[in-house]
Amino acid sequence: MATLARKNLTIGLIPADGIGQEVIPAARTAIEAVGSDIPSPKFIDLAAGFETFTRTGTALPPETVETLKEECDCALFGSVSSPSRKVVGYSSPIVALRKILDLYANIRPVVSVSPVVGVPPDIDLVVVRENTECLYIKQEELRVTEQGKEARATRLITERASRRIGQMAFEIALNRPRQHLTVIHKSNVLSVTDGLFRETVRAVPGIEPKYQKVTVMEQLVDSAVYRLFREPKVFDVMVAPNLYGDILSDAAAALVGSLGVVPSVNAGDSFVMGEPVHGSAPDIVGQGIANPVASIRSAALMLRHLGYIKGADRIDNAVDSVVREAAFLTPDLGGTARTEDVVSEIVKRI
């Protein structure tokens, strides 16, 4: 669903927390290396994240949102160090941005090019995750009953959100060689919520006949995880509600060696934001060994979505050649290269 490339591109940079502050500059460097295929991109540095929250009392400053809406064509987001415990006043800025900017689709290609031992050589699938609802609406409550504490969460699935994520998934599948889509759900147990998701997505070809070319299958989420590891090549495009898509895409990253090589974009009808799949990796922050590949690939995916096909191809081809030759791999892929070494080599090949 690419749009026409803009003559002048303004990109918001939100490194956020942890290694996001190391890999988002790497993505910027790769974009700048493309040169004339992306003429004079403008970059705006923006704040968000848990570290921002601890300094200012807000994880997503209003000026960041305003700048994204008023000045930016797209953005790159790094990673968030969201605490596992409840922190009063804090909520995830990336979840908030997806809602505020209506970035309803999280698109995560999982492709193997790495020679790492144990990594299948021909993994090529896409997880399309609904990005705005399910349990991620964060409507939770804690009650005290006679039996003790009782926690409840509301899960929201709507026909509108299910239809448009279905349309996005069908469009992606239609433009891939296999033209195959698997609908992920658990409607044998959650017959109302997952039932609505399943029925709405499967109805999309009836609304848009061009999608009738796509072969549609479905899989219960638990068996989908099993088959993802046992038979990954049965999948081409997978479409899932928010929580399932989150789990499946992280699990799929294990098939290609590391979360550090898997990109994503959060896409809506008028804005797109690249985001590497990995987290903030506090155990390696500041050591200079973070893998920049996922962020650089996310930049290419973002550019491709915007219509900068040639520039995106140059970045992807450079990354693939570096990973494939295995001379510049970071420790997560079994190598000894530093972040700056990988970035330098990719830039040379762009």
mmCIF file of C-alpha atoms in Angstrom:
data_model
loop_
_atom_site.group_PDB
_atom_site.id
_atom_site.type_symbol
_atom_site.label_atom_id
_atom_site.label_comp_id
_atom_site.label_asym_id
_atom_site.label_seq_id
_atom_site.Cartn_x
_atom_site.Cartn_y
_atom_site.Cartn_z
ATOM 1 C CA MET A 1 0.000 0.000 0.000
ATOM 2 C CA ALA A 2 2.731 2.415 -0.963
ATOM 3 C CA THR A 3 1.978 6.044 -1.601
ATOM 4 C CA LEU A 4 3.766 8.314 -4.057
ATOM 5 C CA ALA A 5 7.231 9.331 -2.891
ATOM 6 C CA ARG A 6 7.382 12.864 -1.583
ATOM 7 C CA LYS A 7 9.840 15.316 -3.092
ATOM 8 C CA ASN A 8 11.075 16.357 0.354
ATOM 9 C CA LEU A 9 10.847 13.800 3.128
ATOM 10 C CA THR A 10 10.715 14.749 6.820
ATOM 11 C CA ILE A 11 11.416 11.878 9.208
ATOM 12 C CA GLY A 12 10.812 11.946 12.949
ATOM 13 C CA LEU A 13 13.446 10.063 14.959
ATOM 14 C CA ILE A 14 12.336 8.637 18.324
ATOM 15 C CA PRO A 15 15.189 6.521 19.753
ATOM 16 C CA ALA A 16 13.351 6.190 23.108
ATOM 17 C CA ASP A 17 15.109 3.804 25.510
ATOM 18 C CA GLY A 18 18.032 1.416 25.733
ATOM 19 C CA ILE A 19 19.669 0.358 22.494
ATOM 20 C CA GLY A 20 17.096 2.378 20.576
ATOM 21 C CA GLN A 21 19.482 5.262 21.139
ATOM 22 C CA GLU A 22 22.215 3.266 19.370
ATOM 23 C CA VAL A 23 20.320 1.730 16.450
ATOM 24 C CA ILE A 24 18.078 4.602 15.332
ATOM 25 C CA PRO A 25 21.149 6.745 14.463
ATOM 26 C CA ALA A 26 22.308 3.740 12.411
ATOM 27 C CA ALA A 27 19.048 3.789 10.458
ATOM 28 C CA ARG A 28 19.469 7.515 9.825
ATOM 29 C CA THR A 29 22.993 6.930 8.520
ATOM 30 C CA ALA A 30 21.709 4.285 6.097
ATOM 31 C CA ILE A 31 18.976 6.599 4.774
ATOM 32 C CA GLU A 32 21.484 9.409 4.285
ATOM 33 C CA ALA A 33 23.781 7.033 2.387
ATOM 34 C CA VAL A 34 21.124 6.475 -0.275
ATOM 35 C CA GLY A 35 21.742 9.983 -1.578
ATOM 36 C CA SER A 36 19.862 11.083 -4.684
ATOM 37 C CA ASP A 37 17.260 8.302 -4.436
ATOM 38 C CA ILE A 38 15.934 10.082 -1.333
ATOM 39 C CA PRO A 39 16.740 13.752 -1.973
ATOM 40 C CA SER A 40 17.680 15.847 1.079
ATOM 41 C CA PRO A 41 15.743 14.064 3.833
ATOM 42 C CA LYS A 42 15.124 16.159 6.936
ATOM 43 C CA PHE A 43 15.359 14.553 10.364
ATOM 44 C CA ILE A 44 13.706 15.770 13.565
ATOM 45 C CA ASP A 45 14.822 14.319 16.908
ATOM 46 C CA LEU A 46 11.908 13.616 19.245
ATOM 47 C CA ALA A 47 11.575 12.382 22.831
ATOM 48 C CA ALA A 48 9.514 9.501 24.245
ATOM 49 C CA GLY A 49 9.980 6.466 26.456
ATOM 50 C CA PHE A 50 10.415 5.395 30.054
ATOM 51 C CA GLU A 51 13.599 7.418 30.449
ATOM 52 C CA THR A 52 11.678 10.473 29.268
ATOM 53 C CA PHE A 53 8.983 9.610 31.795
ATOM 54 C CA THR A 54 11.457 9.467 34.675
ATOM 55 C CA ARG A 55 12.835 12.887 33.698
ATOM 56 C CA THR A 56 9.634 14.719 32.819
ATOM 57 C CA GLY A 57 6.699 12.772 34.225
ATOM 58 C CA THR A 58 5.336 11.915 30.777
ATOM 59 C CA ALA A 59 6.345 9.064 28.463
ATOM 60 C CA LEU A 60 4.974 10.757 25.360
ATOM 61 C CA PRO A 61 5.385 14.546 25.441
ATOM 62 C CA PRO A 62 2.620 16.495 23.651
ATOM 63 C CA GLU A 63 5.232 18.279 21.529
ATOM 64 C CA THR A 64 6.389 14.916 20.135
ATOM 65 C CA VAL A 65 2.869 14.065 19.004
ATOM 66 C CA GLU A 66 2.298 17.547 17.598
ATOM 67 C CA THR A 67 5.549 17.462 15.616
ATOM 68 C CA LEU A 68 4.748 14.046 14.167
ATOM 69 C CA LYS A 69 1.300 15.225 13.091
ATOM 70 C CA GLU A 70 2.245 18.657 11.781
ATOM 71 C CA GLU A 71 5.771 18.313 10.408
ATOM 72 C CA CYS A 72 6.666 14.678 9.689
ATOM 73 C CA ASP A 73 5.838 12.395 6.770
ATOM 74 C CA CYS A 74 6.950 9.295 8.672
ATOM 75 C CA ALA A 75 8.999 8.251 11.704
ATOM 76 C CA LEU A 76 11.418 5.708 13.119
ATOM 77 C CA PHE A 77 10.898 4.423 16.673
ATOM 78 C CA GLY A 78 13.623 2.626 18.637
ATOM 79 C CA SER A 79 12.607 0.645 21.726
ATOM 80 C CA VAL A 80 10.857 1.063 25.065
ATOM 81 C CA SER A 81 11.972 -0.039 28.523
ATOM 82 C CA SER A 82 8.440 -0.473 29.835
ATOM 83 C CA PRO A 83 8.599 -1.852 33.397
ATOM 84 C CA SER A 84 6.892 -5.169 34.127
ATOM 85 C CA ARG A 85 5.500 -3.732 37.363
ATOM 86 C CA LYS A 86 2.796 -1.076 37.520
ATOM 87 C CA VAL A 87 4.212 2.459 37.617
ATOM 88 C CA VAL A 88 1.643 5.120 38.434
ATOM 89 C CA GLY A 89 1.200 7.556 35.565
ATOM 90 C CA TYR A 90 3.200 5.541 33.027
ATOM 91 C CA SER A 91 1.904 3.854 29.894
ATOM 92 C CA SER A 92 3.763 2.669 26.816
ATOM 93 C CA PRO A 93 4.395 5.473 24.308
ATOM 94 C CA ILE A 94 4.543 3.127 21.323
ATOM 95 C CA VAL A 95 1.079 1.739 22.120
ATOM 96 C CA ALA A 96 -0.173 5.314 22.498
ATOM 97 C CA LEU A 97 1.387 6.442 19.207
ATOM 98 C CA ARG A 98 -0.230 3.579 17.330
ATOM 99 C CA LYS A 99 -3.621 4.741 18.567
ATOM 100 C CA ILE A 100 -3.076 8.505 18.228
ATOM 101 C CA LEU A 101 -1.732 8.229 14.661
ATOM 102 C CA ASP A 102 -4.158 5.403 13.791
ATOM 103 C CA LEU A 103 -1.327 3.071 12.806
ATOM 104 C CA TYR A 104 -3.633 0.100 12.708
ATOM 105 C CA ALA A 105 -1.313 -2.418 11.035
ATOM 106 C CA ASN A 106 1.977 -3.750 12.315
ATOM 107 C CA ILE A 107 3.712 -5.448 9.384
ATOM 108 C CA ARG A 108 6.624 -7.732 10.233
ATOM 109 C CA PRO A 109 8.460 -9.572 7.428
ATOM 110 C CA VAL A 110 10.563 -12.503 8.633
ATOM 111 C CA VAL A 111 13.121 -13.504 6.014
ATOM 112 C CA SER A 112 16.248 -15.633 6.453
ATOM 113 C CA VAL A 113 19.471 -14.581 4.752
ATOM 114 C CA SER A 114 21.810 -15.459 7.571
ATOM 115 C CA PRO A 115 24.342 -18.319 7.397
ATOM 116 C CA VAL A 116 24.018 -18.801 11.161
ATOM 117 C CA VAL A 117 24.056 -22.479 12.154
ATOM 118 C CA GLY A 118 20.547 -23.833 12.709
ATOM 119 C CA VAL A 119 18.772 -21.087 10.748
ATOM 120 C CA PRO A 120 16.684 -22.465 7.833
ATOM 121 C CA PRO A 121 17.841 -20.832 4.593
ATOM 122 C CA ASP A 122 14.469 -20.150 3.010
ATOM 123 C CA ILE A 123 12.122 -18.625 5.598
ATOM 124 C CA ASP A 124 9.985 -15.933 3.974
ATOM 125 C CA LEU A 125 6.764 -14.927 5.714
ATOM 126 C CA VAL A 126 4.955 -11.812 6.919
ATOM 127 C CA VAL A 127 3.025 -11.379 10.162
ATOM 128 C CA VAL A 128 0.307 -8.721 9.865
ATOM 129 C CA ARG A 129 -0.833 -7.732 13.342
ATOM 130 C CA GLU A 130 -3.859 -5.625 14.200
ATOM 131 C CA ASN A 131 -2.390 -2.760 16.155
ATOM 132 C CA THR A 132 -5.100 -0.819 17.977
ATOM 133 C CA GLU A 133 -7.306 -3.089 20.053
ATOM 134 C CA CYS A 134 -7.556 -6.591 21.608
ATOM 135 C CA LEU A 135 -6.178 -6.575 25.188
ATOM 136 C CA TYR A 136 -3.900 -3.661 24.304
ATOM 137 C CA ILE A 137 -6.676 -1.145 24.912
ATOM 138 C CA LYS A 138 -5.400 -1.445 28.512
ATOM 139 C CA GLN A 139 -8.743 -1.447 30.298
ATOM 140 C CA GLU A 140 -7.848 -3.322 33.462
ATOM 141 C CA GLU A 141 -9.143 -3.289 36.982
ATOM 142 C CA LEU A 142 -8.166 -4.866 40.270
ATOM 143 C CA ARG A 143 -10.784 -5.799 42.828
ATOM 144 C CA VAL A 144 -10.575 -7.237 46.305
ATOM 145 C CA THR A 145 -13.106 -9.997 46.941
ATOM 146 C CA GLU A 146 -13.726 -12.434 49.754
ATOM 147 C CA GLN A 147 -11.507 -14.899 47.892
ATOM 148 C CA GLY A 148 -8.680 -12.388 47.485
ATOM 149 C CA LYS A 149 -7.566 -10.076 44.704
ATOM 150 C CA GLU A 150 -9.284 -10.360 41.329
ATOM 151 C CA ALA A 151 -7.827 -8.807 38.175
ATOM 152 C CA ARG A 152 -9.905 -8.272 35.034
ATOM 153 C CA ALA A 153 -9.046 -6.998 31.557
ATOM 154 C CA THR A 154 -11.374 -6.007 28.733
ATOM 155 C CA ARG A 155 -10.655 -7.381 25.271
ATOM 156 C CA LEU A 156 -12.000 -5.367 22.346
ATOM 157 C CA ILE A 157 -12.432 -6.730 18.815
ATOM 158 C CA THR A 158 -14.427 -4.627 16.340
ATOM 159 C CA GLU A 159 -15.695 -5.319 12.850
ATOM 160 C CA ARG A 160 -14.123 -2.083 11.546
ATOM 161 C CA ALA A 161 -10.625 -2.857 12.839
ATOM 162 C CA SER A 162 -10.828 -6.490 11.750
ATOM 163 C CA ARG A 163 -11.957 -5.524 8.268
ATOM 164 C CA ARG A 164 -9.199 -3.016 7.612
ATOM 165 C CA ILE A 165 -6.428 -5.256 8.973
ATOM 166 C CA GLY A 166 -7.895 -7.978 6.799
ATOM 167 C CA GLN A 167 -7.757 -5.688 3.759
ATOM 168 C CA MET A 168 -4.138 -4.827 4.531
ATOM 169 C CA ALA A 169 -3.225 -8.506 4.876
ATOM 170 C CA PHE A 170 -5.016 -9.491 1.667
ATOM 171 C CA GLU A 171 -3.269 -6.674 -0.210
ATOM 172 C CA ILE A 172 0.124 -7.851 1.004
ATOM 173 C CA ALA A 173 -0.690 -11.475 0.150
ATOM 174 C CA LEU A 174 -1.976 -10.492 -3.299
ATOM 175 C CA ASN A 175 1.387 -8.926 -4.114
ATOM 176 C CA ARG A 176 3.496 -11.886 -3.003
ATOM 177 C CA PRO A 177 4.291 -14.883 -5.235
ATOM 178 C CA ARG A 178 2.342 -17.474 -3.241
ATOM 179 C CA GLN A 179 -0.764 -15.321 -2.694
ATOM 180 C CA HIS A 180 -1.546 -17.226 0.492
ATOM 181 C CA LEU A 181 -3.099 -15.919 3.722
ATOM 182 C CA THR A 182 -3.582 -17.660 7.072
ATOM 183 C CA VAL A 183 -6.095 -16.193 9.529
ATOM 184 C CA ILE A 184 -4.967 -16.744 13.118
ATOM 185 C CA HIS A 185 -7.562 -16.981 15.885
ATOM 186 C CA LYS A 186 -8.831 -18.973 18.863
ATOM 187 C CA SER A 187 -12.520 -18.920 18.050
ATOM 188 C CA ASN A 188 -13.018 -22.469 19.287
ATOM 189 C CA VAL A 189 -12.745 -20.941 22.791
ATOM 190 C CA LEU A 190 -13.314 -17.202 22.263
ATOM 191 C CA SER A 191 -16.242 -17.625 19.923
ATOM 192 C CA VAL A 192 -17.502 -14.041 20.209
ATOM 193 C CA THR A 193 -14.331 -11.936 19.977
ATOM 194 C CA ASP A 194 -12.127 -14.207 17.852
ATOM 195 C CA GLY A 195 -15.226 -15.356 16.039
ATOM 196 C CA LEU A 196 -15.881 -11.781 14.907
ATOM 197 C CA PHE A 197 -12.250 -11.339 13.836
ATOM 198 C CA ARG A 198 -12.263 -14.580 11.856
ATOM 199 C CA GLU A 199 -15.585 -13.962 10.143
ATOM 200 C CA THR A 200 -14.770 -10.355 9.257
ATOM 201 C CA VAL A 201 -11.367 -11.103 7.754
ATOM 202 C CA ARG A 202 -12.688 -14.057 5.766
ATOM 203 C CA ALA A 203 -15.462 -11.841 4.360
ATOM 204 C CA VAL A 204 -13.021 -9.336 2.803
ATOM 205 C CA PRO A 205 -12.802 -11.066 -0.630
ATOM 206 C CA GLY A 206 -16.586 -10.811 -0.893
ATOM 207 C CA ILE A 207 -16.255 -7.037 -0.574
ATOM 208 C CA GLU A 208 -13.208 -6.684 -2.843
ATOM 209 C CA PRO A 209 -13.245 -9.398 -5.534
ATOM 210 C CA LYS A 210 -9.580 -8.915 -6.505
ATOM 211 C CA TYR A 211 -8.666 -10.687 -3.265
ATOM 212 C CA GLN A 212 -10.407 -13.865 -4.393
ATOM 213 C CA LYS A 213 -7.079 -14.766 -6.038
ATOM 214 C CA VAL A 214 -5.630 -15.253 -2.556
ATOM 215 C CA THR A 215 -5.807 -18.711 -1.003
ATOM 216 C CA VAL A 216 -7.195 -18.425 2.526
ATOM 217 C CA MET A 217 -6.500 -20.845 5.339
ATOM 218 C CA GLU A 218 -6.958 -20.517 9.085
ATOM 219 C CA GLN A 219 -5.110 -21.801 12.119
ATOM 220 C CA LEU A 220 -5.728 -21.799 15.854
ATOM 221 C CA VAL A 221 -3.058 -19.668 17.494
ATOM 222 C CA ASP A 222 -1.578 -22.411 19.675
ATOM 223 C CA SER A 223 -1.175 -24.837 16.769
ATOM 224 C CA ALA A 224 0.103 -21.951 14.634
ATOM 225 C CA VAL A 225 3.013 -21.479 17.044
ATOM 226 C CA TYR A 226 3.741 -25.207 16.873
ATOM 227 C CA ARG A 227 3.651 -25.262 13.072
ATOM 228 C CA LEU A 228 5.709 -22.074 12.898
ATOM 229 C CA PHE A 229 8.614 -23.976 14.412
ATOM 230 C CA ARG A 230 7.937 -27.365 12.833
ATOM 231 C CA GLU A 231 6.765 -26.312 9.366
ATOM 232 C CA PRO A 232 7.475 -22.598 8.878
ATOM 233 C CA LYS A 233 7.247 -22.849 5.108
ATOM 234 C CA VAL A 234 3.511 -23.571 5.251
ATOM 235 C CA PHE A 235 3.006 -19.891 6.083
ATOM 236 C CA ASP A 236 3.179 -16.949 3.712
ATOM 237 C CA VAL A 237 1.138 -14.076 5.198
ATOM 238 C CA MET A 238 -0.353 -14.473 8.669
ATOM 239 C CA VAL A 239 -2.991 -12.040 9.969
ATOM 240 C CA ALA A 240 -3.825 -11.934 13.671
ATOM 241 C CA PRO A 241 -5.380 -9.882 16.456
ATOM 242 C CA ASN A 242 -2.994 -7.707 18.434
ATOM 243 C CA LEU A 243 -1.838 -10.064 21.200
ATOM 244 C CA TYR A 244 -1.480 -13.141 18.994
ATOM 245 C CA GLY A 245 0.377 -11.145 16.361
ATOM 246 C CA ASP A 246 2.783 -9.797 18.960
ATOM 247 C CA ILE A 247 3.643 -13.284 20.205
ATOM 248 C CA LEU A 248 3.806 -14.891 16.769
ATOM 249 C CA SER A 249 6.089 -12.254 15.262
ATOM 250 C CA ASP A 250 8.580 -12.461 18.131
ATOM 251 C CA ALA A 251 8.511 -16.259 17.939
ATOM 252 C CA ALA A 252 9.057 -16.111 14.172
ATOM 253 C CA ALA A 253 12.163 -14.003 14.727
ATOM 254 C CA ALA A 254 13.786 -17.037 16.364
ATOM 255 C CA LEU A 255 13.564 -18.821 13.014
ATOM 256 C CA VAL A 256 15.983 -16.349 11.421
ATOM 257 C CA GLY A 257 18.536 -16.206 14.203
ATOM 258 C CA SER A 258 17.747 -13.085 16.202
ATOM 259 C CA LEU A 259 15.248 -10.355 17.009
ATOM 260 C CA GLY A 260 18.084 -8.086 15.907
ATOM 261 C CA VAL A 261 17.435 -8.728 12.210
ATOM 262 C CA VAL A 262 13.633 -8.459 12.075
ATOM 263 C CA PRO A 263 12.072 -5.140 11.008
ATOM 264 C CA SER A 264 8.531 -3.818 11.146
ATOM 265 C CA VAL A 265 6.405 -0.859 10.229
ATOM 266 C CA ASN A 266 3.350 0.509 11.977
ATOM 267 C CA ALA A 267 1.171 1.633 9.095
ATOM 268 C CA GLY A 268 -2.033 3.577 8.728
ATOM 269 C CA ASP A 269 -3.736 5.261 5.811
ATOM 270 C CA SER A 270 -1.759 8.507 6.142
ATOM 271 C CA PHE A 271 1.349 7.794 8.229
ATOM 272 C CA VAL A 272 3.953 5.073 8.652
ATOM 273 C CA MET A 273 6.481 4.459 11.425
ATOM 274 C CA GLY A 274 9.361 2.011 11.209
ATOM 275 C CA GLU A 275 10.173 0.045 14.372
ATOM 276 C CA PRO A 276 12.716 -2.746 14.929
ATOM 277 C CA VAL A 277 11.116 -5.733 16.603
ATOM 278 C CA HIS A 278 13.723 -6.109 19.347
ATOM 279 C CA GLY A 279 13.331 -4.524 22.785
ATOM 280 C CA SER A 280 15.539 -2.110 24.673
ATOM 281 C CA ALA A 281 18.094 -4.834 25.621
ATOM 282 C CA PRO A 282 19.269 -3.300 28.920
ATOM 283 C CA ASP A 283 21.893 -6.025 29.330
ATOM 284 C CA ILE A 284 23.948 -4.670 26.403
ATOM 285 C CA VAL A 285 23.189 -0.940 26.493
ATOM 286 C CA GLY A 286 26.298 1.160 25.949
ATOM 287 C CA GLN A 287 28.530 -1.761 24.985
ATOM 288 C CA GLY A 288 28.482 -0.959 21.272
ATOM 289 C CA ILE A 289 27.364 -4.447 20.257
ATOM 290 C CA ALA A 290 23.664 -3.871 19.502
ATOM 291 C CA ASN A 291 22.599 -5.279 16.146
ATOM 292 C CA PRO A 292 21.586 -2.352 13.865
ATOM 293 C CA VAL A 293 20.166 -4.572 11.112
ATOM 294 C CA ALA A 294 16.541 -4.544 12.327
ATOM 295 C CA SER A 295 16.443 -0.752 12.543
ATOM 296 C CA ILE A 296 18.063 -0.322 9.127
ATOM 297 C CA ARG A 297 15.675 -2.838 7.593
ATOM 298 C CA SER A 298 12.784 -1.016 9.294
ATOM 299 C CA ALA A 299 13.949 2.188 7.611
ATOM 300 C CA ALA A 300 13.942 0.412 4.243
ATOM 301 C CA LEU A 301 10.478 -1.030 4.916
ATOM 302 C CA MET A 302 9.205 2.438 5.819
ATOM 303 C CA LEU A 303 10.690 3.934 2.635
ATOM 304 C CA ARG A 304 9.187 1.154 0.528
ATOM 305 C CA HIS A 305 5.760 1.807 2.026
ATOM 306 C CA LEU A 306 6.132 5.472 1.055
ATOM 307 C CA GLY A 307 7.059 4.630 -2.528
ATOM 308 C CA TYR A 308 10.860 5.045 -2.372
ATOM 309 C CA ILE A 309 11.364 1.633 -3.928
ATOM 310 C CA LYS A 310 14.836 2.148 -5.396
ATOM 311 C CA GLY A 311 16.250 3.562 -2.183
ATOM 312 C CA ALA A 312 14.678 0.778 -0.131
ATOM 313 C CA ASP A 313 16.099 -1.857 -2.485
ATOM 314 C CA ARG A 314 19.593 -0.406 -2.150
ATOM 315 C CA ILE A 315 19.410 -0.565 1.643
ATOM 316 C CA ASP A 316 17.943 -4.090 1.705
ATOM 317 C CA ASN A 317 20.466 -5.439 -0.791
ATOM 318 C CA ALA A 318 23.356 -3.949 1.181
ATOM 319 C CA VAL A 319 22.091 -5.410 4.464
ATOM 320 C CA ASP A 320 21.486 -8.836 2.929
ATOM 321 C CA SER A 321 24.964 -9.007 1.428
ATOM 322 C CA VAL A 322 26.619 -8.062 4.726
ATOM 323 C CA VAL A 323 24.630 -10.617 6.720
ATOM 324 C CA ARG A 324 25.048 -13.334 4.114
ATOM 325 C CA GLU A 325 28.841 -13.007 3.993
ATOM 326 C CA ALA A 326 28.991 -13.299 7.808
ATOM 327 C CA ALA A 327 32.175 -11.262 8.225
ATOM 328 C CA PHE A 328 30.349 -8.526 10.110
ATOM 329 C CA LEU A 329 27.917 -10.167 12.532
ATOM 330 C CA THR A 330 27.144 -8.868 16.004
ATOM 331 C CA PRO A 331 27.235 -11.237 19.019
ATOM 332 C CA ASP A 332 23.520 -12.051 18.843
ATOM 333 C CA LEU A 333 24.260 -13.786 15.534
ATOM 334 C CA GLY A 334 27.412 -15.475 16.803
ATOM 335 C CA GLY A 335 29.852 -12.852 15.539
ATOM 336 C CA THR A 336 32.194 -10.351 17.168
ATOM 337 C CA ALA A 337 31.479 -7.188 15.161
ATOM 338 C CA ARG A 338 30.541 -3.950 16.838
ATOM 339 C CA THR A 339 27.521 -1.855 15.900
ATOM 340 C CA GLU A 340 29.647 0.779 14.177
ATOM 341 C CA ASP A 341 31.463 -1.874 12.126
ATOM 342 C CA VAL A 342 28.204 -3.291 10.774
ATOM 343 C CA VAL A 343 26.834 0.157 9.959
ATOM 344 C CA SER A 344 30.052 1.176 8.198
ATOM 345 C CA GLU A 345 30.040 -1.960 6.049
ATOM 346 C CA ILE A 346 26.371 -1.570 5.113
ATOM 347 C CA VAL A 347 26.920 2.070 4.140
ATOM 348 C CA LYS A 348 29.838 1.096 1.899
ATOM 349 C CA ARG A 349 27.596 -1.321 0.018
ATOM 350 C CA ILE A 350 24.667 1.089 -0.283
#
